[in-house]
Amino acid sequence: MGNSWFQFKQFRVEQAHAPLKVGTDACILGAWSHHDAPLSILDIGTGTGLLALMLAQRYQAPIDALEPDVTAAMQAAENFSNSSWNAIIQLHRLSLQEFYPGHLYDLIVCNPPFYADHLKSENKSRNMALHQEALSFEALAANSSRLLSEAGKLFVLLPPRQAQEFELQAVEQGLHVQQRLLVSDRPQLPVHRTVFSFAKTSPQKEQTTHLTIRDSNGDYSQRFRQLMQQYYLIF
């Protein structure tokens, strides 16, 4: 997905100037994030605006999209403006720590930066998108808990090791895992991403499911096709 744009069924994501391009894992996060009837939605670190657009396609609720990086924010603004949902998506050039909207959210999504000890590039925008300095797991958990409604859900995508680290921070902030989706590229390969669903209430039973993107023959799996059917042109 390294093109200067990516076309979905109902919207197009321009990404020529985005620090991070559209990726399969982020698309899985957007498609799997759900709520029965959200009255308000928050996208933390919107980047190209991908997650906000995916959720706007499915829900009529107003969406606040946060993006502190000027380059990414300009790209998101273009994508929102060109979409059918510009009227319900509000872009904020703020960090999560600076954001005090005066109300709570029923659905919060985040594809957070997760590198803590890796070498940085000379691209400041890309560093902000990838490295935890701009948004630590502690800050993400605390502020998500602050902004989440009592019946709300928080969805977060992370690699397995960082997922364990974030889960500890989330529990400290009174958030409980409701569901986790373990993502692998193929049946014989290890899990490379975990998608969490958190809430403020404890579930009767935590649910864990697996998603394999491709089957052993290299074709997209049936479950992946079903998940992405309303978004991907090829399905």
Tab-separated table of C-alpha atoms in Angstrom:
chain	number	residue	atom	x	y	z
A	1	MET	CA	0.000	0.000	0.000
A	2	GLY	CA	2.874	2.352	-0.765
A	3	ASN	CA	1.111	4.374	-3.500
A	4	SER	CA	0.455	8.104	-3.196
A	5	TRP	CA	-3.219	7.238	-2.688
A	6	PHE	CA	-5.382	4.278	-1.702
A	7	GLN	CA	-8.897	3.835	-3.044
A	8	PHE	CA	-11.583	2.267	-0.871
A	9	LYS	CA	-15.162	1.523	-1.936
A	10	GLN	CA	-16.609	4.757	-0.562
A	11	PHE	CA	-13.604	7.033	-0.072
A	12	ARG	CA	-10.051	7.694	-1.185
A	13	VAL	CA	-7.037	8.295	1.039
A	14	GLU	CA	-4.396	10.610	-0.374
A	15	GLN	CA	-1.105	9.845	1.347
A	16	ALA	CA	1.708	11.385	-0.697
A	17	HIS	CA	2.664	13.692	2.167
A	18	ALA	CA	1.695	11.436	5.078
A	19	PRO	CA	4.449	10.297	7.481
A	20	LEU	CA	2.875	6.812	7.500
A	21	LYS	CA	0.958	5.232	4.623
A	22	VAL	CA	-2.222	3.171	4.745
A	23	GLY	CA	-1.433	-0.329	6.009
A	24	THR	CA	-3.364	-3.571	6.306
A	25	ASP	CA	-3.124	-3.684	10.105
A	26	ALA	CA	-4.629	-0.200	10.473
A	27	CYS	CA	-7.448	-1.209	8.127
A	28	ILE	CA	-8.137	-4.226	10.337
A	29	LEU	CA	-8.320	-1.924	13.361
A	30	GLY	CA	-10.805	0.350	11.618
A	31	ALA	CA	-12.996	-2.495	10.413
A	32	TRP	CA	-12.989	-4.354	13.746
A	33	SER	CA	-13.669	-1.308	15.944
A	34	HIS	CA	-17.347	-1.308	16.789
A	35	HIS	CA	-20.092	-0.039	19.077
A	36	ASP	CA	-23.830	-0.683	19.020
A	37	ALA	CA	-24.831	2.977	18.793
A	38	PRO	CA	-22.037	5.489	19.434
A	39	LEU	CA	-23.111	9.082	19.961
A	40	SER	CA	-19.554	10.385	19.697
A	41	ILE	CA	-16.284	9.024	18.276
A	42	LEU	CA	-12.642	9.973	18.862
A	43	ASP	CA	-9.707	9.081	16.591
A	44	ILE	CA	-6.408	9.610	18.433
A	45	GLY	CA	-3.538	10.400	16.059
A	46	THR	CA	-5.576	10.313	12.867
A	47	GLY	CA	-2.622	10.516	10.443
A	48	THR	CA	-4.119	10.288	6.951
A	49	GLY	CA	-7.594	10.224	8.504
A	50	LEU	CA	-8.038	6.544	7.630
A	51	LEU	CA	-9.703	5.362	10.851
A	52	ALA	CA	-12.011	8.374	11.074
A	53	LEU	CA	-13.152	7.789	7.493
A	54	MET	CA	-13.698	4.069	8.043
A	55	LEU	CA	-15.858	4.775	11.080
A	56	ALA	CA	-17.708	7.628	9.370
A	57	GLN	CA	-18.740	5.178	6.652
A	58	ARG	CA	-20.474	2.997	9.248
A	59	TYR	CA	-21.720	5.447	11.868
A	60	GLN	CA	-23.518	8.790	11.719
A	61	ALA	CA	-22.021	10.030	14.988
A	62	PRO	CA	-19.794	13.127	15.041
A	63	ILE	CA	-16.089	12.277	14.973
A	64	ASP	CA	-13.230	14.246	16.506
A	65	ALA	CA	-9.862	13.448	14.919
A	66	LEU	CA	-6.692	14.485	16.764
A	67	GLU	CA	-3.418	15.073	14.928
A	68	PRO	CA	-0.630	17.225	16.428
A	69	ASP	CA	1.729	16.872	13.455
A	70	VAL	CA	1.199	19.642	10.893
A	71	THR	CA	2.129	17.543	7.837
A	72	ALA	CA	-0.174	14.684	8.769
A	73	ALA	CA	-2.958	17.094	9.751
A	74	MET	CA	-2.848	18.753	6.332
A	75	GLN	CA	-3.137	15.359	4.652
A	76	ALA	CA	-6.049	14.362	6.900
A	77	ALA	CA	-7.814	17.671	6.241
A	78	GLU	CA	-7.592	17.038	2.489
A	79	ASN	CA	-8.996	13.534	2.844
A	80	PHE	CA	-11.847	14.638	5.090
A	81	SER	CA	-12.730	17.482	2.736
A	82	ASN	CA	-12.855	15.133	-0.249
A	83	SER	CA	-15.046	12.571	1.530
A	84	SER	CA	-18.813	12.319	1.896
A	85	TRP	CA	-18.540	12.848	5.664
A	86	ASN	CA	-16.720	16.158	5.971
A	87	ALA	CA	-19.690	17.575	7.890
A	88	ILE	CA	-19.367	15.093	10.764
A	89	ILE	CA	-15.560	14.911	11.091
A	90	GLN	CA	-13.776	17.649	13.028
A	91	LEU	CA	-9.974	17.793	12.829
A	92	HIS	CA	-8.066	19.137	15.856
A	93	ARG	CA	-4.386	20.121	15.653
A	94	LEU	CA	-3.847	19.016	19.242
A	95	SER	CA	-2.182	16.212	21.135
A	96	LEU	CA	-4.310	13.887	23.248
A	97	GLN	CA	-2.849	15.414	26.403
A	98	GLU	CA	-4.041	18.884	25.309
A	99	PHE	CA	-7.546	17.809	24.324
A	100	TYR	CA	-10.402	18.728	26.697
A	101	PRO	CA	-13.641	18.650	24.683
A	102	GLY	CA	-16.103	18.912	27.570
A	103	HIS	CA	-17.834	15.610	26.801
A	104	LEU	CA	-17.076	11.882	26.705
A	105	TYR	CA	-16.817	9.406	23.831
A	106	ASP	CA	-18.602	6.119	23.208
A	107	LEU	CA	-15.986	4.895	20.730
A	108	ILE	CA	-12.265	5.725	20.805
A	109	VAL	CA	-9.749	4.298	18.339
A	110	CYS	CA	-5.977	4.577	18.287
A	111	ASN	CA	-3.122	3.130	16.248
A	112	PRO	CA	-0.445	4.495	18.585
A	113	PRO	CA	3.306	4.966	18.189
A	114	PHE	CA	5.024	2.030	19.855
A	115	TYR	CA	8.795	2.327	19.394
A	116	ALA	CA	10.522	3.232	22.653
A	117	ASP	CA	14.148	2.310	22.052
A	118	HIS	CA	14.676	2.330	18.289
A	119	LEU	CA	16.852	4.655	16.224
A	120	LYS	CA	15.008	7.643	14.802
A	121	SER	CA	15.064	8.939	11.256
A	122	GLU	CA	15.635	12.534	10.165
A	123	ASN	CA	11.913	12.853	9.403
A	124	LYS	CA	10.339	14.490	12.474
A	125	SER	CA	6.788	13.729	11.356
A	126	ARG	CA	7.595	10.046	10.897
A	127	ASN	CA	9.308	9.949	14.292
A	128	MET	CA	6.177	11.375	15.935
A	129	ALA	CA	4.037	8.726	14.268
A	130	LEU	CA	6.298	5.843	15.293
A	131	HIS	CA	7.943	6.688	18.609
A	132	GLN	CA	6.382	6.812	22.079
A	133	GLU	CA	7.955	10.123	23.116
A	134	ALA	CA	4.985	12.048	21.723
A	135	LEU	CA	2.413	9.712	23.316
A	136	SER	CA	3.518	7.238	25.977
A	137	PHE	CA	1.404	4.215	26.835
A	138	GLU	CA	0.795	5.726	30.273
A	139	ALA	CA	-0.501	8.956	28.727
A	140	LEU	CA	-2.621	7.079	26.199
A	141	ALA	CA	-4.237	4.910	28.875
A	142	ALA	CA	-4.832	7.760	31.329
A	143	ASN	CA	-6.304	10.161	28.794
A	144	SER	CA	-8.376	7.496	27.067
A	145	SER	CA	-9.879	6.607	30.443
A	146	ARG	CA	-10.527	10.310	31.050
A	147	LEU	CA	-12.404	10.671	27.753
A	148	LEU	CA	-14.238	7.324	27.599
A	149	SER	CA	-17.916	7.164	28.543
A	150	GLU	CA	-19.188	4.563	30.999
A	151	ALA	CA	-20.605	2.497	28.133
A	152	GLY	CA	-17.773	3.358	25.777
A	153	LYS	CA	-15.189	1.174	24.053
A	154	LEU	CA	-11.515	1.850	23.375
A	155	PHE	CA	-9.813	0.026	20.485
A	156	VAL	CA	-6.016	-0.063	20.249
A	157	LEU	CA	-3.662	-1.824	17.811
A	158	LEU	CA	-0.166	-2.889	18.940
A	159	PRO	CA	2.525	-5.543	18.394
A	160	PRO	CA	2.332	-8.393	20.961
A	161	ARG	CA	5.122	-7.225	23.307
A	162	GLN	CA	3.904	-3.638	23.389
A	163	ALA	CA	0.338	-4.890	23.760
A	164	GLN	CA	1.295	-6.509	27.067
A	165	GLU	CA	2.908	-3.270	28.231
A	166	PHE	CA	-0.115	-1.179	27.301
A	167	GLU	CA	-2.549	-3.607	28.921
A	168	LEU	CA	-0.794	-3.097	32.271
A	169	GLN	CA	-1.133	0.682	31.930
A	170	ALA	CA	-4.777	0.389	30.907
A	171	VAL	CA	-5.645	-1.786	33.901
A	172	GLU	CA	-4.057	0.784	36.211
A	173	GLN	CA	-6.399	3.389	34.709
A	174	GLY	CA	-9.508	1.298	35.345
A	175	LEU	CA	-9.859	-0.122	31.846
A	176	HIS	CA	-10.678	-3.796	31.294
A	177	VAL	CA	-10.037	-5.961	28.240
A	178	GLN	CA	-13.332	-7.047	26.692
A	179	GLN	CA	-12.002	-8.613	23.504
A	180	ARG	CA	-8.685	-9.170	21.812
A	181	LEU	CA	-8.066	-9.995	18.177
A	182	LEU	CA	-4.774	-11.759	17.436
A	183	VAL	CA	-3.609	-11.065	13.888
A	184	SER	CA	-1.144	-13.126	11.854
A	185	ASP	CA	-0.234	-12.994	8.171
A	186	ARG	CA	-0.588	-16.738	7.557
A	187	PRO	CA	-1.595	-19.818	9.611
A	188	GLN	CA	1.997	-20.948	10.146
A	189	LEU	CA	3.287	-17.499	11.142
A	190	PRO	CA	3.243	-15.978	14.651
A	191	VAL	CA	0.897	-13.228	15.785
A	192	HIS	CA	2.281	-9.838	14.726
A	193	ARG	CA	-0.498	-7.535	15.961
A	194	THR	CA	-3.040	-7.492	18.786
A	195	VAL	CA	-6.213	-5.413	18.604
A	196	PHE	CA	-7.744	-4.688	22.009
A	197	SER	CA	-11.238	-3.675	22.990
A	198	PHE	CA	-11.254	-1.994	26.421
A	199	ALA	CA	-14.136	-0.722	28.552
A	200	LYS	CA	-14.636	0.620	32.067
A	201	THR	CA	-16.649	-2.421	33.127
A	202	SER	CA	-15.326	-5.939	33.673
A	203	PRO	CA	-16.613	-8.493	31.147
A	204	GLN	CA	-18.277	-11.707	32.246
A	205	LYS	CA	-15.757	-13.457	30.028
A	206	GLU	CA	-12.905	-11.990	28.025
A	207	GLN	CA	-13.079	-13.050	24.372
A	208	THR	CA	-10.016	-13.867	22.272
A	209	THR	CA	-10.263	-14.518	18.543
A	210	HIS	CA	-7.705	-15.056	15.792
A	211	LEU	CA	-7.554	-13.488	12.348
A	212	THR	CA	-5.261	-14.852	9.656
A	213	ILE	CA	-4.924	-12.427	6.750
A	214	ARG	CA	-4.023	-15.056	4.163
A	215	ASP	CA	-4.577	-18.804	4.073
A	216	SER	CA	-1.879	-21.418	3.521
A	217	ASN	CA	-2.232	-20.986	-0.260
A	218	GLY	CA	-1.491	-17.277	-0.056
A	219	ASP	CA	-5.059	-16.196	-0.818
A	220	TYR	CA	-6.936	-13.798	1.434
A	221	SER	CA	-8.715	-15.788	4.136
A	222	GLN	CA	-12.495	-15.929	4.294
A	223	ARG	CA	-12.555	-14.132	7.643
A	224	PHE	CA	-10.370	-11.320	6.323
A	225	ARG	CA	-12.581	-10.988	3.249
A	226	GLN	CA	-15.679	-10.748	5.415
A	227	LEU	CA	-14.088	-8.147	7.680
A	228	MET	CA	-12.901	-5.932	4.826
A	229	GLN	CA	-15.734	-6.530	2.361
A	230	GLN	CA	-17.365	-3.153	2.893
A	231	TYR	CA	-14.059	-1.323	2.362
A	232	TYR	CA	-11.722	-3.067	-0.101
A	233	LEU	CA	-12.476	-2.779	-3.822
A	234	ILE	CA	-11.097	-6.272	-4.481
A	235	PHE	CA	-13.816	-7.809	-2.291
